[in-house]
Coordinates of C-alpha atoms and ligand atoms in Angstrom, one line a residue:
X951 CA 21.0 -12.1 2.7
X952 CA 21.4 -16.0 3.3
X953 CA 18.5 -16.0 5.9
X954 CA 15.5 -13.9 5.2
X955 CA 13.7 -14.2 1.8
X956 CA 13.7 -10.7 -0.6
X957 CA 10.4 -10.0 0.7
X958 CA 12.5 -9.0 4.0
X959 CA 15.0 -7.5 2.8
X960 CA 13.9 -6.2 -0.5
X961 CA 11.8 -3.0 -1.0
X962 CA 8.3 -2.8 -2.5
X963 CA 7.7 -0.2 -4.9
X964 CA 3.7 0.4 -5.8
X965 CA 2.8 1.2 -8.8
X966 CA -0.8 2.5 -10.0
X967 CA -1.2 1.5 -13.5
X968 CA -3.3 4.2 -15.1
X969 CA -0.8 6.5 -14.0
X970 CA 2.6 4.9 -14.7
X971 CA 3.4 5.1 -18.4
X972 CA 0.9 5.1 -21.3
X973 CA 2.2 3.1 -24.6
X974 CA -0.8 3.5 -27.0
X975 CA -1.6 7.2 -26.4
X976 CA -5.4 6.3 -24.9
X977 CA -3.8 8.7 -21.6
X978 CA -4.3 5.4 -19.4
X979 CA -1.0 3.7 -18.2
X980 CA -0.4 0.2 -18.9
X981 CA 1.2 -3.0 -18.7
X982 CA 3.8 -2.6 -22.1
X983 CA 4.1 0.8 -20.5
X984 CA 5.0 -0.4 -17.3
X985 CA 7.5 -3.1 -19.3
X986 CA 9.4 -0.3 -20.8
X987 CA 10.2 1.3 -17.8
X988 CA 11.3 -1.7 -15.5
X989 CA 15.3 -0.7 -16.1
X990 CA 14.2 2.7 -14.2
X991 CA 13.1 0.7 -11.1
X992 CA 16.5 -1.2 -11.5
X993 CA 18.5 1.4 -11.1
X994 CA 16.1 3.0 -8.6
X995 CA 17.1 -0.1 -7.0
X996 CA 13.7 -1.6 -5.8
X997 CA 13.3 -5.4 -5.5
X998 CA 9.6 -5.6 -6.4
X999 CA 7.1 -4.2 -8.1
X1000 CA 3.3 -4.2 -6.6
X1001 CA 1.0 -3.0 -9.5
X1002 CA -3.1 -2.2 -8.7
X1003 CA -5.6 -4.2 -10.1
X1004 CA -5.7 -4.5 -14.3
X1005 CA -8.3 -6.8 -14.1
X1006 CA -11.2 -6.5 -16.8
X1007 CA -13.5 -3.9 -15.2
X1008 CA -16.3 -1.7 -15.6
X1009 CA -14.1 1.0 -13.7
X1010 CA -16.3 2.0 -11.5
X1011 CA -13.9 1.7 -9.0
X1012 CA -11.0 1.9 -11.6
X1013 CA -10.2 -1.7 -11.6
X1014 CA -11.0 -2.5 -8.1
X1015 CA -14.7 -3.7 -9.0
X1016 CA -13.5 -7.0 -11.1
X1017 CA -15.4 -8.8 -14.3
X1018 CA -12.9 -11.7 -14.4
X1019 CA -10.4 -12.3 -11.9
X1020 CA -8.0 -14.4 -14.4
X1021 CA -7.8 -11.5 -17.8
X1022 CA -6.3 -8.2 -18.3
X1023 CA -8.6 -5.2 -19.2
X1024 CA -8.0 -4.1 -22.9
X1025 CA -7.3 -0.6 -21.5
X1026 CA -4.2 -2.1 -20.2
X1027 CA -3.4 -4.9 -22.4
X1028 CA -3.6 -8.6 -22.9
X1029 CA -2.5 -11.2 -21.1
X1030 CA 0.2 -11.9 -23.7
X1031 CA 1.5 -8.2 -22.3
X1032 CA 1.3 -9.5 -18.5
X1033 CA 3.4 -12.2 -19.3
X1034 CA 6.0 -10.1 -21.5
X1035 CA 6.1 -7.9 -18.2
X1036 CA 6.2 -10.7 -16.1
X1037 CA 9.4 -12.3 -18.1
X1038 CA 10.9 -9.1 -18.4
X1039 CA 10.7 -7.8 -14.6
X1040 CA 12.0 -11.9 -13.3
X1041 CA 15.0 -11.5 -16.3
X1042 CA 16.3 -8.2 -14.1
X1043 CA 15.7 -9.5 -10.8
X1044 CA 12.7 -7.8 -10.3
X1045 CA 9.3 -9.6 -8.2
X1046 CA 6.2 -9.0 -9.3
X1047 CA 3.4 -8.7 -6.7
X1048 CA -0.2 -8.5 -7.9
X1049 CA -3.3 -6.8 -6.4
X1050 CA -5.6 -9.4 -5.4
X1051 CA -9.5 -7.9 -4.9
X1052 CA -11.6 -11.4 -3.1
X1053 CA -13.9 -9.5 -1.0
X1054 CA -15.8 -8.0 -3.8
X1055 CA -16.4 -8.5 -7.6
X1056 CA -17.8 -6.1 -10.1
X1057 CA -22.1 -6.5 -10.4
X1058 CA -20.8 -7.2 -14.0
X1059 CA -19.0 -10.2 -12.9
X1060 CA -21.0 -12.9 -14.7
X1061 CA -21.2 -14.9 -10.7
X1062 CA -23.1 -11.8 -9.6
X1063 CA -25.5 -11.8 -12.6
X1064 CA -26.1 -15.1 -12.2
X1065 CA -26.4 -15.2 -8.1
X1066 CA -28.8 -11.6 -9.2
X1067 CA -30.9 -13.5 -11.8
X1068 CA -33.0 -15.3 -9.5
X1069 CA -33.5 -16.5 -5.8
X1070 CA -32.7 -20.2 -6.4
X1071 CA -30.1 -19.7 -8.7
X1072 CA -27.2 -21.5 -7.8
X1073 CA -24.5 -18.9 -7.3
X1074 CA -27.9 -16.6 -5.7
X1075 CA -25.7 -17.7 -2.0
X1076 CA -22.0 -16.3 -4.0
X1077 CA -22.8 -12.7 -2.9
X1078 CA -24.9 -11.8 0.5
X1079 CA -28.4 -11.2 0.2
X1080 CA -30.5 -10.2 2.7
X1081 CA -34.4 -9.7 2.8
X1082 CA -35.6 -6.2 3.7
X1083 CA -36.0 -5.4 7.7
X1084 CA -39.0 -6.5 9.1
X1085 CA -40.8 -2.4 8.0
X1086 CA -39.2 -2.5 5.0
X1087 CA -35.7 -0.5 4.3
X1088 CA -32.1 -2.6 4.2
X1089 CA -31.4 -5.1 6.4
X1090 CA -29.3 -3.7 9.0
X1091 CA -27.6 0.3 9.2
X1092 CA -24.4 -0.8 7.9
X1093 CA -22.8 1.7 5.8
X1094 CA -20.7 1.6 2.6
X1095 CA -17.4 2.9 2.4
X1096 CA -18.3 4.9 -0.3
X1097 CA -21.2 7.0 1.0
X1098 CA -25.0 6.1 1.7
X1099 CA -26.2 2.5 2.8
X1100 CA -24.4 -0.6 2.4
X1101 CA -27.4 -2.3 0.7
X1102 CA -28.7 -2.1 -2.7
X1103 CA -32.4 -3.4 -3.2
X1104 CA -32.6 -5.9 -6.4
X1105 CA -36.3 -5.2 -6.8
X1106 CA -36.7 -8.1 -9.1
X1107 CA -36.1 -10.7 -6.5
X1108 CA -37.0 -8.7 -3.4
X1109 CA -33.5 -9.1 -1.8
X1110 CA -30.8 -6.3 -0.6
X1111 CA -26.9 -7.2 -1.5
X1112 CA -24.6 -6.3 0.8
X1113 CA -21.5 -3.8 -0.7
X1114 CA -18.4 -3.0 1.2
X1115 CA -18.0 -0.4 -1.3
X1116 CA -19.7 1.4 -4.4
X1117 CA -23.3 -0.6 -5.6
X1118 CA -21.2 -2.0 -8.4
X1119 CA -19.1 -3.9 -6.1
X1120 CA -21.3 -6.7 -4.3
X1121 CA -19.2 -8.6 -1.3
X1122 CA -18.6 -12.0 -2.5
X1123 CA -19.8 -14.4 0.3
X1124 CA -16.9 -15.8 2.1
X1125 CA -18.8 -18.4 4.5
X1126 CA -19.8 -20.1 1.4
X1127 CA -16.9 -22.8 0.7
X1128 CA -17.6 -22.9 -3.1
X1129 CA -16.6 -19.0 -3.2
X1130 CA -13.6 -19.8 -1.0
X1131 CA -12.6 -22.5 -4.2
X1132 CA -13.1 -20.8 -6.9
X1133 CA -11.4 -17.6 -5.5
X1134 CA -8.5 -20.0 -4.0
X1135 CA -8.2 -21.0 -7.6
X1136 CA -7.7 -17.4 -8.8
X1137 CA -4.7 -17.2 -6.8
X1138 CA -3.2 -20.4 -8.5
X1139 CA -4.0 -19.1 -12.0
X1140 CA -1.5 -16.1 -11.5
X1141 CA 1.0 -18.3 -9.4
X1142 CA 0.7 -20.8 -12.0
X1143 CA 1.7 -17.8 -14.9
X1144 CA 5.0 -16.9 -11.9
X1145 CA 3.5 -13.5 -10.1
X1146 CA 5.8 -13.8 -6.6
X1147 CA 2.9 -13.2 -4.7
X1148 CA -0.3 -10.8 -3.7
X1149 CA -1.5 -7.6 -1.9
X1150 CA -4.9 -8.5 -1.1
X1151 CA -7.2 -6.0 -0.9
X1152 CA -9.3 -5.1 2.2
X1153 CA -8.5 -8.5 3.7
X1154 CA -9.9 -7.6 6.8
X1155 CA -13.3 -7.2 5.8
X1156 CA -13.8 -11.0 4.5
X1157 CA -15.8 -11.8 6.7
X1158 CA -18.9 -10.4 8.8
X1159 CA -20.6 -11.0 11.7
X1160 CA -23.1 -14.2 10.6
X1161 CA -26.4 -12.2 12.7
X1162 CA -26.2 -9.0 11.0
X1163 CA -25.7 -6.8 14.3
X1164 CA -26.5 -2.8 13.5
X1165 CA -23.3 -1.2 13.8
X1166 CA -23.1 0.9 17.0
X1167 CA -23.0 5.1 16.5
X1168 CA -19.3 6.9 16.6
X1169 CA -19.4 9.5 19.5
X1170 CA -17.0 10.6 17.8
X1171 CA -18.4 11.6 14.4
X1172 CA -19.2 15.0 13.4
X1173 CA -20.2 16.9 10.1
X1174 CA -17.1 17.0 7.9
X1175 CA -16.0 13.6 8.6
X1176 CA -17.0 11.0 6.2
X1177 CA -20.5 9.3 6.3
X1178 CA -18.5 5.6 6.9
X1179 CA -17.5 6.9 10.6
X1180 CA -21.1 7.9 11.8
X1181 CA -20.8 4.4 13.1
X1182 CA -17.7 1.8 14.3
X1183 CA -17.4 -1.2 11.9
X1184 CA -17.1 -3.2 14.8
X1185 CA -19.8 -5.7 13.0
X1186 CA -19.3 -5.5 9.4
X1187 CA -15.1 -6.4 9.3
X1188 CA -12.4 -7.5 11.5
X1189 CA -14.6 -11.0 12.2
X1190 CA -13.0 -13.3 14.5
X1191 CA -13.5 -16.0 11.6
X1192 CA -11.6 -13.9 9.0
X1193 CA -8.2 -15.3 10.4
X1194 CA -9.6 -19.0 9.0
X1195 CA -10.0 -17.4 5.7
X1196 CA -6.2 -15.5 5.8
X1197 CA -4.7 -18.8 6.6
X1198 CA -6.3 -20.5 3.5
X1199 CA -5.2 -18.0 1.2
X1200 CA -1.9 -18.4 3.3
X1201 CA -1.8 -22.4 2.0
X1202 CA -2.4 -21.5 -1.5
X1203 CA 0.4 -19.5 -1.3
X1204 CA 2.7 -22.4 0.8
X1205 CA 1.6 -24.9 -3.1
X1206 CA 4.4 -22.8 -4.3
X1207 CA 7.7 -22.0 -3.7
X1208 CA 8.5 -20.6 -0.5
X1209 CA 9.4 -16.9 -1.5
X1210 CA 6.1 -16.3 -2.6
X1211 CA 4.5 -13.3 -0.6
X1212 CA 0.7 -12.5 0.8
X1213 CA 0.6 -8.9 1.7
X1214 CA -2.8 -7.7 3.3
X1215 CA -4.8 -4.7 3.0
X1216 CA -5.7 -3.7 6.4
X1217 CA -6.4 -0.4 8.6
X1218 CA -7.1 -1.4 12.2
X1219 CA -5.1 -0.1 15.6
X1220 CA -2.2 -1.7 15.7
X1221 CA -3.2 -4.7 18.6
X1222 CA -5.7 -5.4 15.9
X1223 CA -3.9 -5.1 12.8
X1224 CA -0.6 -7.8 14.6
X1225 CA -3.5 -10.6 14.7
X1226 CA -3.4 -10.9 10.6
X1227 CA 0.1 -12.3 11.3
X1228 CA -1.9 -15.7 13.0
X1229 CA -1.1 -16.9 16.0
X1230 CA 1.1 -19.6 14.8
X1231 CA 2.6 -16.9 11.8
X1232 CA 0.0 -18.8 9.4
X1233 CA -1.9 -15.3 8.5
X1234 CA -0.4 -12.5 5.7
X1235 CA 3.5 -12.4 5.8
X1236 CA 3.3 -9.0 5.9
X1237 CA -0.7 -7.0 6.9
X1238 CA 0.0 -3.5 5.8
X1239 CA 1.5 -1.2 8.5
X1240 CA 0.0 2.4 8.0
X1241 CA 0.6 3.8 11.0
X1242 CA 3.2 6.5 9.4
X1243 CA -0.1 7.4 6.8
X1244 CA -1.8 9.1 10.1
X1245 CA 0.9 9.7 12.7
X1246 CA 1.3 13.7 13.5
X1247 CA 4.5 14.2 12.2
X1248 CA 6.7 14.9 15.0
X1249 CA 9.7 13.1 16.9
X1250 CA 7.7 12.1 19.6
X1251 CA 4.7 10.3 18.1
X1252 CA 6.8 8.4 15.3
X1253 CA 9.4 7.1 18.0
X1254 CA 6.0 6.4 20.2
X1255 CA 4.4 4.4 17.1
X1256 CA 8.0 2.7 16.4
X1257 CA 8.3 1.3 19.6
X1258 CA 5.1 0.2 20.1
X1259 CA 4.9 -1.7 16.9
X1260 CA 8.4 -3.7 17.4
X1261 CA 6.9 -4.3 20.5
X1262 CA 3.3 -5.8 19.5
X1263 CA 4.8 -7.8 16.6
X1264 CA 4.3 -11.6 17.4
X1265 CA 7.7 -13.7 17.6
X1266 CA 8.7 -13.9 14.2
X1267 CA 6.6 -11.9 12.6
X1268 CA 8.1 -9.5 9.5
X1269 CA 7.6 -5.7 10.1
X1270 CA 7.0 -3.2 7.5
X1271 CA 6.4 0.2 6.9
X1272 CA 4.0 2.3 4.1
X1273 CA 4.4 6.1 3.9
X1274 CA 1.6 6.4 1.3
X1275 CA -0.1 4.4 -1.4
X1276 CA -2.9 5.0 -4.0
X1277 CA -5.8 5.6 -1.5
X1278 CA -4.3 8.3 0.6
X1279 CA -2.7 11.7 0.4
X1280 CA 0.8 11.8 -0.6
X1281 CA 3.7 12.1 1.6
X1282 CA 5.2 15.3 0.2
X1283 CA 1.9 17.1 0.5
X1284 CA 1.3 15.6 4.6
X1285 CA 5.2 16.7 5.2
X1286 CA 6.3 19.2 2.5
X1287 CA 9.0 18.3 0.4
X1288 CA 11.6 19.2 3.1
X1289 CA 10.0 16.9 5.1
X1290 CA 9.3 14.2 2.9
X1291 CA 13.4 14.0 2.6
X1292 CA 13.7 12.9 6.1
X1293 CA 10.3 10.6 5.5
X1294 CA 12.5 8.5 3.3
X1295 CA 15.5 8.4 5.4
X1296 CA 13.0 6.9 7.9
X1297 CA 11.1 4.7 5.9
X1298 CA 14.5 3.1 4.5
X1299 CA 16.1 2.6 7.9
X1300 CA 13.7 1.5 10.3
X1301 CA 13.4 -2.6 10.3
X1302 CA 11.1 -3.9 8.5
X1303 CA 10.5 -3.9 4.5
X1304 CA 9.6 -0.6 2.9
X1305 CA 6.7 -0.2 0.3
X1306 CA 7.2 2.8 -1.5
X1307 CA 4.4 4.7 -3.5
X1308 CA 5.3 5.6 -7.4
X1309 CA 6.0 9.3 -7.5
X1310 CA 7.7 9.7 -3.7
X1311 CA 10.9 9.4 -4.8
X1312 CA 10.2 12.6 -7.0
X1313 CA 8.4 14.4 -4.2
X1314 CA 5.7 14.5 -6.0
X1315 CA 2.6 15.9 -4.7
X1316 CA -1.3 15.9 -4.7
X1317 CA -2.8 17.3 -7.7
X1318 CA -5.6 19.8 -7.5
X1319 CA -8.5 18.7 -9.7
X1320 CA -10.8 20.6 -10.4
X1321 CA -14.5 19.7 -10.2
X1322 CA -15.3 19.0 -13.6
X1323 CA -12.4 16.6 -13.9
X1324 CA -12.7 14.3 -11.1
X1325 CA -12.6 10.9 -11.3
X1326 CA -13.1 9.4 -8.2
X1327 CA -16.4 7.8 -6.7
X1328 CA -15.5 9.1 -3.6
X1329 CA -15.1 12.2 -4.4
X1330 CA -18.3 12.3 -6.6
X1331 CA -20.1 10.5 -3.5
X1332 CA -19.1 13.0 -0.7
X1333 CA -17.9 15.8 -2.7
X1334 CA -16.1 18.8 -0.8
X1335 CA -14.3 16.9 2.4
X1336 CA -11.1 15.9 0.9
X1337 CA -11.7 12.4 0.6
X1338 CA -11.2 12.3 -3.7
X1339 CA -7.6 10.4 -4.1
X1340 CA -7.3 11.4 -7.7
X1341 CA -4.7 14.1 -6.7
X1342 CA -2.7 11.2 -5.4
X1343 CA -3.1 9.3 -8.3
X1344 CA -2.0 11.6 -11.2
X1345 CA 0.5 10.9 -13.7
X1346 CA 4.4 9.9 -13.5
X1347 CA 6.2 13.3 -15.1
X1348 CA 9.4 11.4 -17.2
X1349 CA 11.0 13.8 -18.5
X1350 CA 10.4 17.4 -19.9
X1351 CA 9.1 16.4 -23.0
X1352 CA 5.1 16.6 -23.9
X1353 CA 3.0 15.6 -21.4
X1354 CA 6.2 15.1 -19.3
X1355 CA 6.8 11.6 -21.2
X1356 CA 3.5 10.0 -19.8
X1357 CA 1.9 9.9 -22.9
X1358 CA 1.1 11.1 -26.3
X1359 CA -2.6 11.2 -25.6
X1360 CA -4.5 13.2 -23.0
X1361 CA -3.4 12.5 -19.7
X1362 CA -6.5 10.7 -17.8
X1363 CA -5.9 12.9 -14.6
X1364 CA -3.6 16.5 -14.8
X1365 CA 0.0 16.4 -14.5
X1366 CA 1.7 18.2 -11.5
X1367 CA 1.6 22.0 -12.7
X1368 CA 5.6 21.6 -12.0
X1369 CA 6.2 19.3 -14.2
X1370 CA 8.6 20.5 -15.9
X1371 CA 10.7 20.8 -13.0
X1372 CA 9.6 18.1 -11.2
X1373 CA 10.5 15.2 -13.3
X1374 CA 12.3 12.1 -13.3
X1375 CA 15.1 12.8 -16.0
X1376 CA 15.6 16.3 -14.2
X1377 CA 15.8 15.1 -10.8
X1378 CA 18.1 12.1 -11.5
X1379 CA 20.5 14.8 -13.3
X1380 CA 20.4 16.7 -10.3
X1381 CA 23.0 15.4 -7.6
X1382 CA 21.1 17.0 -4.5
X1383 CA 17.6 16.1 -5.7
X1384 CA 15.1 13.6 -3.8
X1385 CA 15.6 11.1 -6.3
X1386 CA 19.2 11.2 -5.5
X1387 CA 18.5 10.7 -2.0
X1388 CA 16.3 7.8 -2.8
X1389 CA 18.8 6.3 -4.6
X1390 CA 21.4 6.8 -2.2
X1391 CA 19.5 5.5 0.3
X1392 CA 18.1 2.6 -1.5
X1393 CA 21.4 1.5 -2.2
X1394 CA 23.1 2.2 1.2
X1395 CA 20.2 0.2 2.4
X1396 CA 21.2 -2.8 -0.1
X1397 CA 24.8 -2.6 1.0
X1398 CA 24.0 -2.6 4.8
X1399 CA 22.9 -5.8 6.7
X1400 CA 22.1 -3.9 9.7
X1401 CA 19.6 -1.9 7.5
X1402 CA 18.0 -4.6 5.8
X1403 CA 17.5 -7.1 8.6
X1404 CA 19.5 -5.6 11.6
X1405 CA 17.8 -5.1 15.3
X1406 CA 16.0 -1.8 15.9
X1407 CA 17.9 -0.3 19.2
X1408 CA 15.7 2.7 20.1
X1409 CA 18.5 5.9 21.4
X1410 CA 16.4 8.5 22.0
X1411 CA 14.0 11.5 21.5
X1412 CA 15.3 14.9 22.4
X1413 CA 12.4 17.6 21.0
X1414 CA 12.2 17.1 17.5
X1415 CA 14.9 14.9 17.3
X1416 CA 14.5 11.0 17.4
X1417 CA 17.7 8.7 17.3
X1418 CA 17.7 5.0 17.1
X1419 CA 20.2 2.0 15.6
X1420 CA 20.1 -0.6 13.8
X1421 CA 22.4 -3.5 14.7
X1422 CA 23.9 -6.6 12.9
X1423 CA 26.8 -8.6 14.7
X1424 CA 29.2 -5.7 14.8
X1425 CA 27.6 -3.2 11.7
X1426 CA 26.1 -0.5 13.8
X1427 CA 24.5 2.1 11.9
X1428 CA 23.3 5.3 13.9
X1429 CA 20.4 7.1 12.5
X1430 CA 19.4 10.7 13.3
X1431 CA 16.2 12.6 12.0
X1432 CA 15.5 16.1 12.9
X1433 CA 11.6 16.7 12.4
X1434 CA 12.1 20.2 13.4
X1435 CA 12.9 24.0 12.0
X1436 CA 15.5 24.3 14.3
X1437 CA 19.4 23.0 14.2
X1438 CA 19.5 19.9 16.6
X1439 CA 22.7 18.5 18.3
X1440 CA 22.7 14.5 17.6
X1441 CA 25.1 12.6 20.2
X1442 CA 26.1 9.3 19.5
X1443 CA 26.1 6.5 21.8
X1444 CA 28.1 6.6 25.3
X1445 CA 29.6 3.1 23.5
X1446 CA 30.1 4.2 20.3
X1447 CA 30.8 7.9 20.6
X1448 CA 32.9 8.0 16.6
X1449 CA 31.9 6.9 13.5
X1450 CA 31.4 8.2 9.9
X1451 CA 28.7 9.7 8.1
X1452 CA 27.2 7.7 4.9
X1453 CA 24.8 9.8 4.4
X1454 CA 22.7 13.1 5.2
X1455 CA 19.3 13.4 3.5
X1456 CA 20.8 16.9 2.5
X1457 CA 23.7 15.0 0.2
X1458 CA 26.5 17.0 1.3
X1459 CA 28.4 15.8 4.2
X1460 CA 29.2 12.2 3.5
X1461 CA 32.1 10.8 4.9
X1462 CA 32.6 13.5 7.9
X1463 CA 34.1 12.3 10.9
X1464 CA 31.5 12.6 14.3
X1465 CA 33.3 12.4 17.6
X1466 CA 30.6 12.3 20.3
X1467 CA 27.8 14.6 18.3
X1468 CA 26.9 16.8 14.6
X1469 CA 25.0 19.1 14.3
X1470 CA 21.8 18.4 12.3
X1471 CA 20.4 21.4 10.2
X1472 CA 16.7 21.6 10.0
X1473 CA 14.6 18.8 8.6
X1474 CA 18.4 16.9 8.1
X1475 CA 18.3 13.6 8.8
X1476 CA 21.8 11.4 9.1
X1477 CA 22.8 8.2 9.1
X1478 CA 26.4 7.6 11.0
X1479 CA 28.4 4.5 11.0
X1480 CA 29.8 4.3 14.3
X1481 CA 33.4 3.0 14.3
X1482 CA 33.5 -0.2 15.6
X1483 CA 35.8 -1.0 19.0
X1484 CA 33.8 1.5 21.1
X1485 CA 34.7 3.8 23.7
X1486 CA 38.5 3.0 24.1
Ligands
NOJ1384 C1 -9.0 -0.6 -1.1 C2 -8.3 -0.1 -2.3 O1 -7.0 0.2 -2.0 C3 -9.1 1.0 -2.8 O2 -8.5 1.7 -3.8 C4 -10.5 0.5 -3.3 O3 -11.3 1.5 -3.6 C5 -11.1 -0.3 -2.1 N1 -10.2 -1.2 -1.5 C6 -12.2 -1.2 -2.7 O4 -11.7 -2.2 -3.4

């Protein structure tokens, strides 16, 4: 694609490190782990790889509470390993995109035990501290995302710090320019090594309102919901000031070569979430769409959601689409695996560039875990509401041999109980399986122009069918998803009422001829090429 950079027409694939491949037998993925399976995402036929943070950590937060922004936790290698991997993804063609974490550090971060040590310390202004309300208690009733109040009391030094997330994560202070620097700086020490650019995380919530307003109540919170939604964060993120900061990370970014790429974190409404573009396209390249993470999964609402989001995107601005990542519940257990078929037709077709979560393309699902092995702070936190993401976070099943090829150790979290089914070597023998599908898709995707960078032409929604195009000069490719149990009847367009099927998310009907309509088999998605020359 002469015009748009790989970031646009490429394909993201997320990986989550502990979980990828292990290659010293500790149970934890890592980076020599991920190294030796890079030829799988070749032929899987991704364009880049995003991994979570493997930044020195406590693990509090597994590896999203940092102790040095510019190392490699021993649990996942050295740095020597990064750059190995780093070589050995850019030799195949492969991007690497890394997880950059500036809103927080770990309280083990040597800036946070200085700027803790004392209040005149010089870095005491790095991190927000607050004194105690006027009675005593924290500062203000902001919450943390984590469960219980936002503030931590340092009783040496009288001060609350202000956390985002768990006590071991203190916000770094974004207002403070010296901060801004040094984490500036951060980004140019991985640029400088070659990483192709960032997902940074929670990106909306640099920066927070400079008075401390209380957050107002949630009318509509109730028991069972998590503790974070009693109120709206209306105070503590989405700052109007936060745009300056995106920008700046935007320039560090513009030092370098131009296909670098700043992805951002960010879960707003969607009027919201088009702002992180800037208003003159100087914000993220690409903020995080999740809307497909929480849309009811029907024909209706994803066409609604579709249509409203090519129409809020600014001029210019890149769309893209996330079915699930490492925070959320996985597609295949939202959907079912039936569904999750016609979930990857979909995320591979509409416009905009696709960020696919390790394990989707196996239809892998959530992992029970059972009490005594969670992992998760969240879980631990607010036990009991479903908000633990270690079931999505649980080991890559290989192959059929011990421990399904993740390791020769313990696995950190539980394999899928089907693994032995449910694995990478037997899916890609299998010529119907998801993993077929993906890679079908992935490479009818590559192939087509109209895919990768074509118009989106909305057709139309008929019960649980929704229809739409994508368009390049002449390539018209029709797509057809049925969300339903029941057969649909696709038609093509009045315009174009022939073409040829590439592909069925069933993988048995390519090449059939359509005059005027197909039927579509439940949960059977399509994608037609319709012949060009039209009606005559
Ligand atoms: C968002 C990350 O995706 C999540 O895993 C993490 O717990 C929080 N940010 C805090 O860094």
């Amino acid at each position: 694609m002469a015009d748009t950079l790989w970031w646009q027409h490429g394909i993201v694939y997320h990986v989550y490190p502990r979980s990828f491949q292990d290659s010293n037998g500790d149970g934890v993925g890592d980076l020599e782990g991920i190294r030796r399976r890079l030829d799988y995402l070749v032929e899987l036929g991704v364009d880049a790889v995003w991994i979570s943070p493997f930044y020195p950590s406590p693990m509090a937060d597994f590896g999203y509470d940092v102790a040095d922004f510019c190392g490699v936790d021993p649990l996942f290698g050295t740095l020597d390993d990064f750059d190995r991997l780093l070589a050995a993804a850019h030799r195949r063609g492969l991007k690497l995109i890394l997880d950059f974490v500036p809103n927080h550090s770990s309280d083990r971060h040597p800036w946070f035990e200085e700027s803790r040590a004392s209040r005149d310390n010089p870095r005491r202004d790095w991190y927000i501290w607050r004194d105690p309300a006027p009675g005593g208690g924290p500062p203000n009733n902001w919450l943390a995302n984590f469960g219980g109040s936002a503030w931590t009391l340092d009783e040496p030094t009288g001060q609350y710090y202000y956390h985002a997330f768990l006590p071991q994560q203190p916000d770094l202070n974004w207002r403070n320019p010296q901060v801004r620097a040094a984490m500036c700086d951060v980004l140019r020490f991985w640029l400088d090594r070659g990483v192709d650019g960032f997902r940074v995380d929670v990106i909306w919530h640099l920066m927070k309102d400079p008075q401390f307003r209380d957050n107002p109540p949630n009318p509509g919170w109730h028991p069972g919901l998590p503790g974070i939604d009693r109120l709206l964060q209306i105070h503590s993120a989405d700052h109007p000031d936060v745009h300056d900061v995106v920008a700046q990370l935007r320039g560090v970014i513009e030092e370098y070569p131009r296909d670098r790429v700043l992805i951002g974190e960010i879960y707003l409404p969607v009027e919201r979430l088009v702002a992180y573009y800037g208003e003159e396209l100087e914000g993220a390249h690409l903020p995080f769409n999740f809307q497909l993470i929480f849309a009811a999964w029907n024909a209706a609402e994803i066409a609604r959601i579709v249509i409203d989001y090519e129409a809020e995107l600014p001029a210019g601005g890149w769309p893209n689409w996330v079915l699930s990542n490492h925070d959320q519940k996985r597609i295949a257990t939202r959907v079912g695996v039936a569904g999750a078929r016609v979930a990857a037709m979909l995320l591979l077709t509409l416009r905009g560039t696709p960020t696919m979560y390790y394990g989707s393309e196996i239809g892998l699902k959530d992992v029970p875990i059972p009490p005594e092995l969670v992992q998760d702070p969240r879980e631990k936190n607010e036990p009991g509401l479903g908000l633990g993401r270690d079931p999505a976070r649980t080991p890559m099943p290989w192959d059929g041999s011990a421990n399904a090829g993740f390791t020769t150790g313990r696995p950190w979290l539980p394999l899928n109980r089907d693994w032995r089914r449910r694995n990478v070597a037997a899916l890609a023998a299998d010529p119907r399986s998801i993993l077929t599908l993906y890679r079908r898709l992935i490479a009818l995707r590559r192939r087509r122009a109209a895919l990768q960078v074509g118009d989106y032409v909305h057709a139309h929604v008929e019960g649980d069918l929704y229809a739409y195009e994508r368009r390049r000069g002449g390539e018209r490719l029709f797509v057809g998803l049925n969300f339903g149990h029941e057969e649909q009847t696709l038609t093509l367009p009045d315009d174009a009422p022939r073409g040829r099927l590439c592909l069925s998310t069933h993988l048995d009907r390519e090449g059939e001829a359509i005059e005027r309509s197909a039927r579509l088999r439940p949960a059977e998605g399509v994608v037609v090429e319709l012949a060009r020359g039209g009606a005559q």
